[in-house]
Every structure is written in structure tokens, then in C-alpha cells.
CSV table of C-alpha atoms in Angstrom, one decimal:
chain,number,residue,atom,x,y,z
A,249,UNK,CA,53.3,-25.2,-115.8
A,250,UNK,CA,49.5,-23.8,-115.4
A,251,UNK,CA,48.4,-27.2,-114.5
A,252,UNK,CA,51.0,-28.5,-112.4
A,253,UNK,CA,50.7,-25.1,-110.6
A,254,UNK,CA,47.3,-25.2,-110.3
A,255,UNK,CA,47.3,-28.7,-108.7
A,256,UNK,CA,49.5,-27.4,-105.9
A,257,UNK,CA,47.6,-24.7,-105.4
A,258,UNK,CA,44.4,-27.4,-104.9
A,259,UNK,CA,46.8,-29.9,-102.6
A,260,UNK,CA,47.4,-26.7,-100.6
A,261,UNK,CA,43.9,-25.5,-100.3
A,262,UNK,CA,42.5,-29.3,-99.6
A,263,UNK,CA,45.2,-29.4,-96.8
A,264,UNK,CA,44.1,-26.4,-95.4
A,265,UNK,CA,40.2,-27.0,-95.2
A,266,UNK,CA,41.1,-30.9,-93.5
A,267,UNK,CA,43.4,-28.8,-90.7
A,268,UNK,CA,40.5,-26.9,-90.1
A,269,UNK,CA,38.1,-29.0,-90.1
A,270,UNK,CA,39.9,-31.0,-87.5
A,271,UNK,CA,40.9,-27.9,-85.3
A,272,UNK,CA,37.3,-27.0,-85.6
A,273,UNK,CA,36.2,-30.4,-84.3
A,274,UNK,CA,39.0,-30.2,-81.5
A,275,UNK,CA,37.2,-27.4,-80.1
A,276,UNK,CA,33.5,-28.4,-80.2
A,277,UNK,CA,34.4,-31.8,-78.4
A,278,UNK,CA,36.5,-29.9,-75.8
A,279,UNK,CA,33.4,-27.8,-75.2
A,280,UNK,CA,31.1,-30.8,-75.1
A,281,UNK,CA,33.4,-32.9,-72.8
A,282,UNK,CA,33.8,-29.6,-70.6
A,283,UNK,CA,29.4,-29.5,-70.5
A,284,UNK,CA,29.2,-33.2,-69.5
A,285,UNK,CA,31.6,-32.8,-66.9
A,286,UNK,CA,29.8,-29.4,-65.7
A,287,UNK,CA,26.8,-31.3,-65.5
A,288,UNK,CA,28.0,-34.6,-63.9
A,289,UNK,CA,28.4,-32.3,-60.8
A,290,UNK,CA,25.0,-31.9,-60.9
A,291,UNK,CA,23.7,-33.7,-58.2
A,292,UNK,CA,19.8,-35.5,-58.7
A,293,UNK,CA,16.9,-35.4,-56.5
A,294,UNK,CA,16.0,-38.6,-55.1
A,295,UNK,CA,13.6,-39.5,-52.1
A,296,UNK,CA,13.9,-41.5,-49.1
A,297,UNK,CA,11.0,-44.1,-49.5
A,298,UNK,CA,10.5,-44.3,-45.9
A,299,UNK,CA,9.2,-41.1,-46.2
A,300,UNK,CA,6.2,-42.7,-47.7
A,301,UNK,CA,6.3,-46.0,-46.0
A,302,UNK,CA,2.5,-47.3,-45.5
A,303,UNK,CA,1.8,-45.7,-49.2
A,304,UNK,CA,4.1,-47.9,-50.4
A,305,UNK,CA,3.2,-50.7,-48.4
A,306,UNK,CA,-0.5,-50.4,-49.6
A,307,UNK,CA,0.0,-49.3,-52.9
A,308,UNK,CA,3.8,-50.0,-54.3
A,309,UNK,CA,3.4,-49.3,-57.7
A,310,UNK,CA,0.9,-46.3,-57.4
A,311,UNK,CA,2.9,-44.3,-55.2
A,312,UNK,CA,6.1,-44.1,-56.6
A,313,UNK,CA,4.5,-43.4,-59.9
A,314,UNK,CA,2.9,-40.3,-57.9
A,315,UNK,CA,6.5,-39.2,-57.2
A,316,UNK,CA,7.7,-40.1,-60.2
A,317,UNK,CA,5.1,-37.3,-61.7
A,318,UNK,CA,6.6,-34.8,-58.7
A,319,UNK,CA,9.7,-34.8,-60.6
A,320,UNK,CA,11.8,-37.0,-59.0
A,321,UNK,CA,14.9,-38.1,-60.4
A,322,UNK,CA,15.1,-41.5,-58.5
A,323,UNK,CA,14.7,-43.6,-55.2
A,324,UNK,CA,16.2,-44.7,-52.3
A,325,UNK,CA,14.4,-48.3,-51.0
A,326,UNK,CA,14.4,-49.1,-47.3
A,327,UNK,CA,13.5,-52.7,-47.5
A,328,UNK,CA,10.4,-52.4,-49.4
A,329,UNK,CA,10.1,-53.5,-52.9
A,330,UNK,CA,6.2,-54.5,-53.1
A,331,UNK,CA,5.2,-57.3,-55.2
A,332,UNK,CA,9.1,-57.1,-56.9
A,333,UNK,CA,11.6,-58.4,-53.6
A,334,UNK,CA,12.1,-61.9,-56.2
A,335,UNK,CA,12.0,-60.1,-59.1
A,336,UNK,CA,14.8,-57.2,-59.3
A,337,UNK,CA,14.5,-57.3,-63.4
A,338,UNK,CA,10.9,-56.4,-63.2
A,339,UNK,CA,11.5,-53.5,-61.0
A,340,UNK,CA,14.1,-52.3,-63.0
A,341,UNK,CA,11.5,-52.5,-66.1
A,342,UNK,CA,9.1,-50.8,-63.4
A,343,UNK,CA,11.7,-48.1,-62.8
A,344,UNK,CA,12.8,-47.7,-65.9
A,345,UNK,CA,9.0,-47.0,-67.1
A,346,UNK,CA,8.8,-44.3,-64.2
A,347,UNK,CA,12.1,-42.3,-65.5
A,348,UNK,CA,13.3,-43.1,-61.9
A,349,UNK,CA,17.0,-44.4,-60.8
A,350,UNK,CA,18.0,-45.8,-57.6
A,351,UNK,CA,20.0,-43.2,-55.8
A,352,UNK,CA,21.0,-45.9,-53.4
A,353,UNK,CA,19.4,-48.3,-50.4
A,354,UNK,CA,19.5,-48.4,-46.6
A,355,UNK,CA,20.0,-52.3,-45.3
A,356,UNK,CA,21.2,-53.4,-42.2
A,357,UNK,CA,24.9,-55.1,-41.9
A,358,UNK,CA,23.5,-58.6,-41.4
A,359,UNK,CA,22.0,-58.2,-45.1
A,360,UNK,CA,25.8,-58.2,-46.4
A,361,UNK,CA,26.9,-61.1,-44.1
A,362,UNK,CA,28.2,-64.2,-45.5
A,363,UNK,CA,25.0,-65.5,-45.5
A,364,UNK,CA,23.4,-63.2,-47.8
A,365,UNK,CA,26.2,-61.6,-49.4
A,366,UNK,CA,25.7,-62.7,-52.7
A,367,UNK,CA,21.9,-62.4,-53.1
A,368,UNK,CA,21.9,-58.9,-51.6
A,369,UNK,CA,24.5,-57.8,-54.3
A,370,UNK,CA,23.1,-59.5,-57.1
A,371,UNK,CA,19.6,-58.1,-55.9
A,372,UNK,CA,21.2,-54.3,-55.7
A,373,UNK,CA,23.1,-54.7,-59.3
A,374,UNK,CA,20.0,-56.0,-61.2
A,375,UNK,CA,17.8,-52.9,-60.0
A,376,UNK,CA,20.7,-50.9,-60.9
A,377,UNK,CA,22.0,-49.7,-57.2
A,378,UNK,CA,25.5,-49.3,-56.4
A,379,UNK,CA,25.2,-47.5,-53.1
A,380,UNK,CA,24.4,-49.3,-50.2
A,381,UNK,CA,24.0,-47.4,-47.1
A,382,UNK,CA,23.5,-48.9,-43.2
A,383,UNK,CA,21.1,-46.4,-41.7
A,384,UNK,CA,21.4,-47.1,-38.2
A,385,UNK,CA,23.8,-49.2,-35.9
A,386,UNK,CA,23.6,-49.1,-32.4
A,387,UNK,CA,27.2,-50.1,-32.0
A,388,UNK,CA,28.4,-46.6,-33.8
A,389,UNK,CA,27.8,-44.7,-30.5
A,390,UNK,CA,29.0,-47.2,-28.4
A,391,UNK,CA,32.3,-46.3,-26.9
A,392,UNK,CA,33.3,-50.2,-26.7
A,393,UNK,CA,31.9,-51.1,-29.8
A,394,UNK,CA,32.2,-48.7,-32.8
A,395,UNK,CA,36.3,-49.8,-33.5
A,396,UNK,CA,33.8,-52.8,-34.9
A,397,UNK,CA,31.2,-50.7,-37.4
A,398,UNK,CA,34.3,-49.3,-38.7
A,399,UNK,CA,35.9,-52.7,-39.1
A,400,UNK,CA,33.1,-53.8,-40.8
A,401,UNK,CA,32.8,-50.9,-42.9
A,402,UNK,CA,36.2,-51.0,-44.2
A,403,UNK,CA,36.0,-54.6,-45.1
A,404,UNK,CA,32.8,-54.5,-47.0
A,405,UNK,CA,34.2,-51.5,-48.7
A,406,UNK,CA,36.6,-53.6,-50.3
A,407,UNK,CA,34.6,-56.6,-50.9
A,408,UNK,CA,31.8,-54.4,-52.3
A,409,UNK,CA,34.2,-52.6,-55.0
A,410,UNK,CA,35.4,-55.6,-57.1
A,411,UNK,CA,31.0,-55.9,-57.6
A,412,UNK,CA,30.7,-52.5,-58.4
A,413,UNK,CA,29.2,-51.1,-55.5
A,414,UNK,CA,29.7,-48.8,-52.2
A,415,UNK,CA,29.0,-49.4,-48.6
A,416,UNK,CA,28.1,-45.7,-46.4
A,417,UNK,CA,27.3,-45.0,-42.8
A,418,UNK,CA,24.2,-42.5,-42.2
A,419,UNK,CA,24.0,-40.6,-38.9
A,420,UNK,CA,21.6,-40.1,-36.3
A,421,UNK,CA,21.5,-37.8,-33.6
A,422,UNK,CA,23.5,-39.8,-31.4
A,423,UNK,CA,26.8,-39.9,-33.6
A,424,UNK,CA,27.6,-36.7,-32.9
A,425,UNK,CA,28.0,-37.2,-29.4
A,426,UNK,CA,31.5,-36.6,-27.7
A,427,UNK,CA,34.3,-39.6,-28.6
A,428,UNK,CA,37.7,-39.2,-28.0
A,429,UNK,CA,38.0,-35.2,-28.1
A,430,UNK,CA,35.6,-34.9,-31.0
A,431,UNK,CA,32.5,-37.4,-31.8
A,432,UNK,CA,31.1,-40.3,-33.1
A,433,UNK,CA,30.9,-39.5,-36.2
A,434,UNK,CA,34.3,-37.9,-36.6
A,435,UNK,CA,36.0,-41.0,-35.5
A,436,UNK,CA,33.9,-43.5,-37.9
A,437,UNK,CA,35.0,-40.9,-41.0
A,438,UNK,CA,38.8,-40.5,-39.9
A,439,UNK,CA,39.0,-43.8,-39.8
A,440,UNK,CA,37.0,-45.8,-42.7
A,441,UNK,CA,38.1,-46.1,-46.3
A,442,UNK,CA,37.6,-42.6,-48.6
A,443,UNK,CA,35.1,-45.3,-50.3
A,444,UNK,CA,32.9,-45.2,-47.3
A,445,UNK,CA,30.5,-43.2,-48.2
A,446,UNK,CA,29.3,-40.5,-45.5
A,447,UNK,CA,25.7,-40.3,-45.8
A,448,UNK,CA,25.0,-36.8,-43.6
A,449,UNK,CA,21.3,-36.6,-42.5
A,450,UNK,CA,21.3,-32.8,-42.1
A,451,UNK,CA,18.1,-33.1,-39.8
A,452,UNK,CA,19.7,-34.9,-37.6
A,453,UNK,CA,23.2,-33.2,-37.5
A,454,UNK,CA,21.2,-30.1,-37.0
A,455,UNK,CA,19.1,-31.5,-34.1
A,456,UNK,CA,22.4,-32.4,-32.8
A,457,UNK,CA,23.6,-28.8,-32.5
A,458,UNK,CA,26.3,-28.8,-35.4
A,459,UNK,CA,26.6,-27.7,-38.7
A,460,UNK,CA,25.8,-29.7,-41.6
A,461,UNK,CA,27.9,-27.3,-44.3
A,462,UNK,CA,31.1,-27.6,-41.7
A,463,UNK,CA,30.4,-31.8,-42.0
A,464,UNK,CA,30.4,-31.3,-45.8
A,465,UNK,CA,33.7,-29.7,-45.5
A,466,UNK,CA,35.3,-31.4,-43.3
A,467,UNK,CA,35.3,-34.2,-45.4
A,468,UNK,CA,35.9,-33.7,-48.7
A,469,UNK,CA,34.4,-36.4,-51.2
A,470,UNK,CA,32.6,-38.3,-48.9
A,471,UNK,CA,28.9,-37.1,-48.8
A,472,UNK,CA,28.3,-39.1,-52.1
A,473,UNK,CA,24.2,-38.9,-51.2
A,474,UNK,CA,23.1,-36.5,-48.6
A,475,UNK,CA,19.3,-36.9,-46.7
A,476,UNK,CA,17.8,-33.1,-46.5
A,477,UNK,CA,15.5,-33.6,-44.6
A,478,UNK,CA,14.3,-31.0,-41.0
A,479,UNK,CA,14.3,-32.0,-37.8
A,480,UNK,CA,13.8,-28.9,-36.2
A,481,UNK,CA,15.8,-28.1,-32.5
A,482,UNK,CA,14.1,-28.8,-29.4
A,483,UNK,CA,14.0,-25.1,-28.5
A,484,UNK,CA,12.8,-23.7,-32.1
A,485,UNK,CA,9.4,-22.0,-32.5
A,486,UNK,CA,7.8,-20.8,-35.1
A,487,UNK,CA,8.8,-23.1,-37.5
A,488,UNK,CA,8.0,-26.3,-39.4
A,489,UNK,CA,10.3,-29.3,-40.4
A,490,UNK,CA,10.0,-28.5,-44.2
A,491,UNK,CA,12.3,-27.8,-46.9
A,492,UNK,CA,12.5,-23.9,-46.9
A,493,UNK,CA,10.3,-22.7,-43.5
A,494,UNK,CA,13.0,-24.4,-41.3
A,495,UNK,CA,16.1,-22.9,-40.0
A,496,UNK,CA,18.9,-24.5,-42.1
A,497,UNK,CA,20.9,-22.7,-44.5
A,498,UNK,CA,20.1,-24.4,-47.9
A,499,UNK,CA,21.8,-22.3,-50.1
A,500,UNK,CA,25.5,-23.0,-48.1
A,501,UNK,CA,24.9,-26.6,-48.0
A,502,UNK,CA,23.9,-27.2,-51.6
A,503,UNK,CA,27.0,-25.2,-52.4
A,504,UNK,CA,29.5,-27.1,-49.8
A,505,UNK,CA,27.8,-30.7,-51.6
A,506,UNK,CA,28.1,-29.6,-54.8
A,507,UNK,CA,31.5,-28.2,-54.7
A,508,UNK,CA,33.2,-29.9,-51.6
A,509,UNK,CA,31.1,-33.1,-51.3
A,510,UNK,CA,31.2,-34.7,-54.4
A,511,UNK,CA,27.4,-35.0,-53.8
A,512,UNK,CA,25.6,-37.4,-56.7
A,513,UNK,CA,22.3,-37.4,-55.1
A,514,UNK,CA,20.3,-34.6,-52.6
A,515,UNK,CA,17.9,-37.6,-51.1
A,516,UNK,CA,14.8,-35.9,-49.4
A,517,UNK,CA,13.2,-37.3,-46.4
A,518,UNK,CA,10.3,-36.7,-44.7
A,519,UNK,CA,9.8,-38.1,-41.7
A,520,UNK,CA,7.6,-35.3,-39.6
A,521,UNK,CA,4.2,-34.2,-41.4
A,522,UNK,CA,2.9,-30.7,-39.8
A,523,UNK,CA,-0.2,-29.4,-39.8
A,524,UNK,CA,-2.3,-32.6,-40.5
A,525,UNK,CA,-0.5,-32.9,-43.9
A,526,UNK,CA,-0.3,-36.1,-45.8
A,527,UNK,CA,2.6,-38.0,-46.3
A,528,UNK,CA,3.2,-37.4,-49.9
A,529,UNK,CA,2.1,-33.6,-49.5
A,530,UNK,CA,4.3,-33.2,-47.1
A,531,UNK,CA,7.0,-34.5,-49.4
A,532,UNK,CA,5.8,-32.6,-52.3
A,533,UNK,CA,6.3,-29.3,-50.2
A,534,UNK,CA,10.3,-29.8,-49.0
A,535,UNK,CA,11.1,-30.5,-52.9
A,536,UNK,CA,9.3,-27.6,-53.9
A,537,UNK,CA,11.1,-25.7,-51.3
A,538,UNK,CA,14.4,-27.5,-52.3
A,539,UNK,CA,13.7,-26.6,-56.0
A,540,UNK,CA,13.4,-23.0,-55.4
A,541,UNK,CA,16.9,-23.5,-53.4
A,542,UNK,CA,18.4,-25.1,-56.6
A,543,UNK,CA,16.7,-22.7,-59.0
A,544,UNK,CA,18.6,-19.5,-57.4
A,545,UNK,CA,21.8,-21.2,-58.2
A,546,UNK,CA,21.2,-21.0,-62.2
């Protein structure tokens, strides 16, 4: 009877330790899964090449290994892939080496024609890109012709997704004109896809007299990648188109992208260089102006 007792009493207590074991281990991957998702709301820091345009023209490889060592988390190309345009793997390997990602790419429509369709996607897949923004289209403020951008939009949208990738809109100044009771650019985001991305230049939405956190808001999910960058109001003194001495209200925005706009990537650009600054110095001083923006948040 002491035996037979004595193995129940052993069944029971092995039960007991693999029922806690397993609760325990319930509740350390429900706190991991809830960290990764915390910080897969985290949106990255990535930079506009264009900012930096004849650098990279005369020196590819050097300059984006000098952002690289700012602390970028990636790129965003605008046409220019140095000695790599045939030879996406090698840039990959390039980028790789850097710690960089591609954030994403500004191309013109005629790049995703039937024409060049395929060879533009396979080019943006092997570098590891899956947003593909048009950065300017002169039909978007054209009352006669923007029903087309949208058309186009919408139907690369859905070719684009079965490949992986998404196609997004970035405004100028001029989108935000008047159109049909609102503007532009209201008309091109009521009426695309919710896979069309909605790549807000807060400069420009800014220099256009509205607010960039009321753009985040309005639509929800949208401003996948957002360009910070400052272009300062005609009738503004005093100030200087750099991350943090301008007049926009970081802090609101960061919040409206990071908890409205389902924002993936914060893209600086730099496209005005005050006070006889270099390129890349003037690049180095918005993201350390957006960093001390990000760094009050934690």
C-alpha cells in the first residue's frame, strides 16, 4: 500500500510540475509576442537619397556608408544605384554589409509600364524593396487628368500585390490645391485602394498651408512611409528648414504616424542646406533633431 501510494503521490506531483511548466511558458510567449508586436509599431529612420544626390553620384558606395555610420536604419533610392543598376544582388550584399534596408523607392509610372514591368519588379524584389512610390505626376493636379493617376494607381495596386509589393502617391505643394470642395490630394486618397500607400511630404503639406498631423488622421493606415523633411512658409522668419529649428510640431506628428498612420518608415529629406552647410551635414542635423523628437517619447 506504501508503494502504490507513494507512486500516485509521484504521478500527481509530475502532473503538476508539466501543468506548470506549460502555464509558465504560456505566459512568457504571450509577453514576448506582446514586445514584438509593441515594437513592430516602431517605425525606422530611413533617408531620402536625393537628399544627397551629387554624393552619390560621385561617390555611391562612400556616401551611404557615411549615413550608414549616422545611424540610419535604411534608404530610399531615387533612380540612382551607382555602379549596381544590373546588379540588384550585389547591392543587396552592399546593403546588407551597411546594416541598411530599403525603406522604399520613388520611380516614375512609365517604370511600371508594360514595357518594364517585370524588370522593375524583379529589380525592387532582389534589393529587397516592396514599396514603390511615384514622387511627382503632373496629371495629379490637373483637373482633367487626375481620374487617370488614380486609375493607374489602383490598377498597379493590384498587379503589384500578387509580387509582393505596394505602389504610393507622394505630394507636392500643388496637391493640396482646391478640387471638388476639398483638394487634390483628398480626392486621389478617397478614391485609390487602402493599398495605395499615401506618402505625406510634411514640407510640402506645410508650405501648402495645412496640417500634416490632420493628413495623418484623416486617413488612417495609409502613410505607410512619411518624408520629414522642412520647407519653411513663404512668410516665416527666423527660422531654418531643419529637423527641430522649423515650425512644425514633431512631437504630434510622430504620435498621429505612429498610432494613426500605420507609419513603417519616418524617411528624412533634405532638400534646402542653410547657412552654407553641406549636404550630408545638413542631413546629419534634421536626424539629430528628429532623434531628440523620438527620444522624449521613451
Amino acid at each position: 500500500m506504501k508503494l502504490a501510494s507513494y507512486k500516485a503521490r509521484l504521478i500527481m506531483l509530475m502532473g503538476a510540475i508539466v501543468i506548470t511548466a506549460t502555464l509558465g511558458g504560456c505566459g512568457q510567449n504571450e509577453s514576448h509576442k506582446g514586445i514584438d508586436d509593441t515594437q513592430d509599431i516602431e517605425p525606422q529612420v530611413s533617408v531620402q537619397l536625393w537628399s544627397v544626390k551629387d554624393e552619390v553620384k560621385r561617390d555611391f558606395e562612400g556616401t551611404l556608408t557615411v549615413l550608414a555610420d549616422m545611424g540610419f536604419d535604411g534608404v530610399e533610392f531615387a533612380g540612382d544605384f551607382g555602379d549596381y543598376q544590373q546588379r540588384p544582388k550585389e547591392l543587396k550584399a552592399f546593403l546588407d554589409g551597411l546594416g541598411l534596408k530599403v525603406s522604399g523607392a520613388h520611380l516614375p509610372f512609365d517604370k511600371l509600364d508594360d514595357a518594364h514591368f517585370y524588370e522593375t519588379v524583379a529589380f525592387y524584389q532582389a534589393i529587397g524593396c516592396d514599396t514603390l512610390i511615384v514622387p511627382y505626376d503632373a496629371r495629379a493636379f490637373d483637373s482633367q487628368q487626375v481620374k487617370n493617376v488614380v486609375a493607374d494607381l489602383n490598377r498597379l495596386a493590384a498587379k503589384l500585390a500578387p509580387k509582393g509589393l505596394k505602389i504610393g502617391y507622394h505630394n507636392h505643394e500643388k496637391e493640396f490645391d482646391q478640387y471638388q470642395q476639398s483638394t487634390y490630394w483628398d480626392y486621389i486618397a478617397s478614391n485609390t485602394d487602402e493599398n495605395v500607400v499615401l506618402q505625406q511630404d510634411v514640407g510640402w503639406t506645410t508650405y501648402a498651408g495645412k496640417d500634416p498631423v490632420e493628413y495623418v488622421q484623416r486617413y488612417p493606415g495609409r502613410t505607410l512611409t512619411t518624408h520629414y523633411k522642412v520647407k519653411l512658409p513663404d512668410d516665416v522668419q527666423g527660422k531654418l528648414p531643419l529637423i527641430g529649428q522649423d515650425t512644425i510640431d514633431w512631437s504630434s506628428l510622430i504620435e498621429a504616424n505612429m498610432t494613426v498612420g500605420g507609419t513603417q518608415w519616418l524617411v528624412v529629406e533634405q532638400e534646402e542646406y542653410p547657412n552654407n552647410l553641406k549636404p550630408l551635414e545638413a542631413v546629419k542635423l534634421s536626424k539629430q533633431g528628429l532623434e531628440t523628437y523620438l527620444d522624449a517619447r521613451e
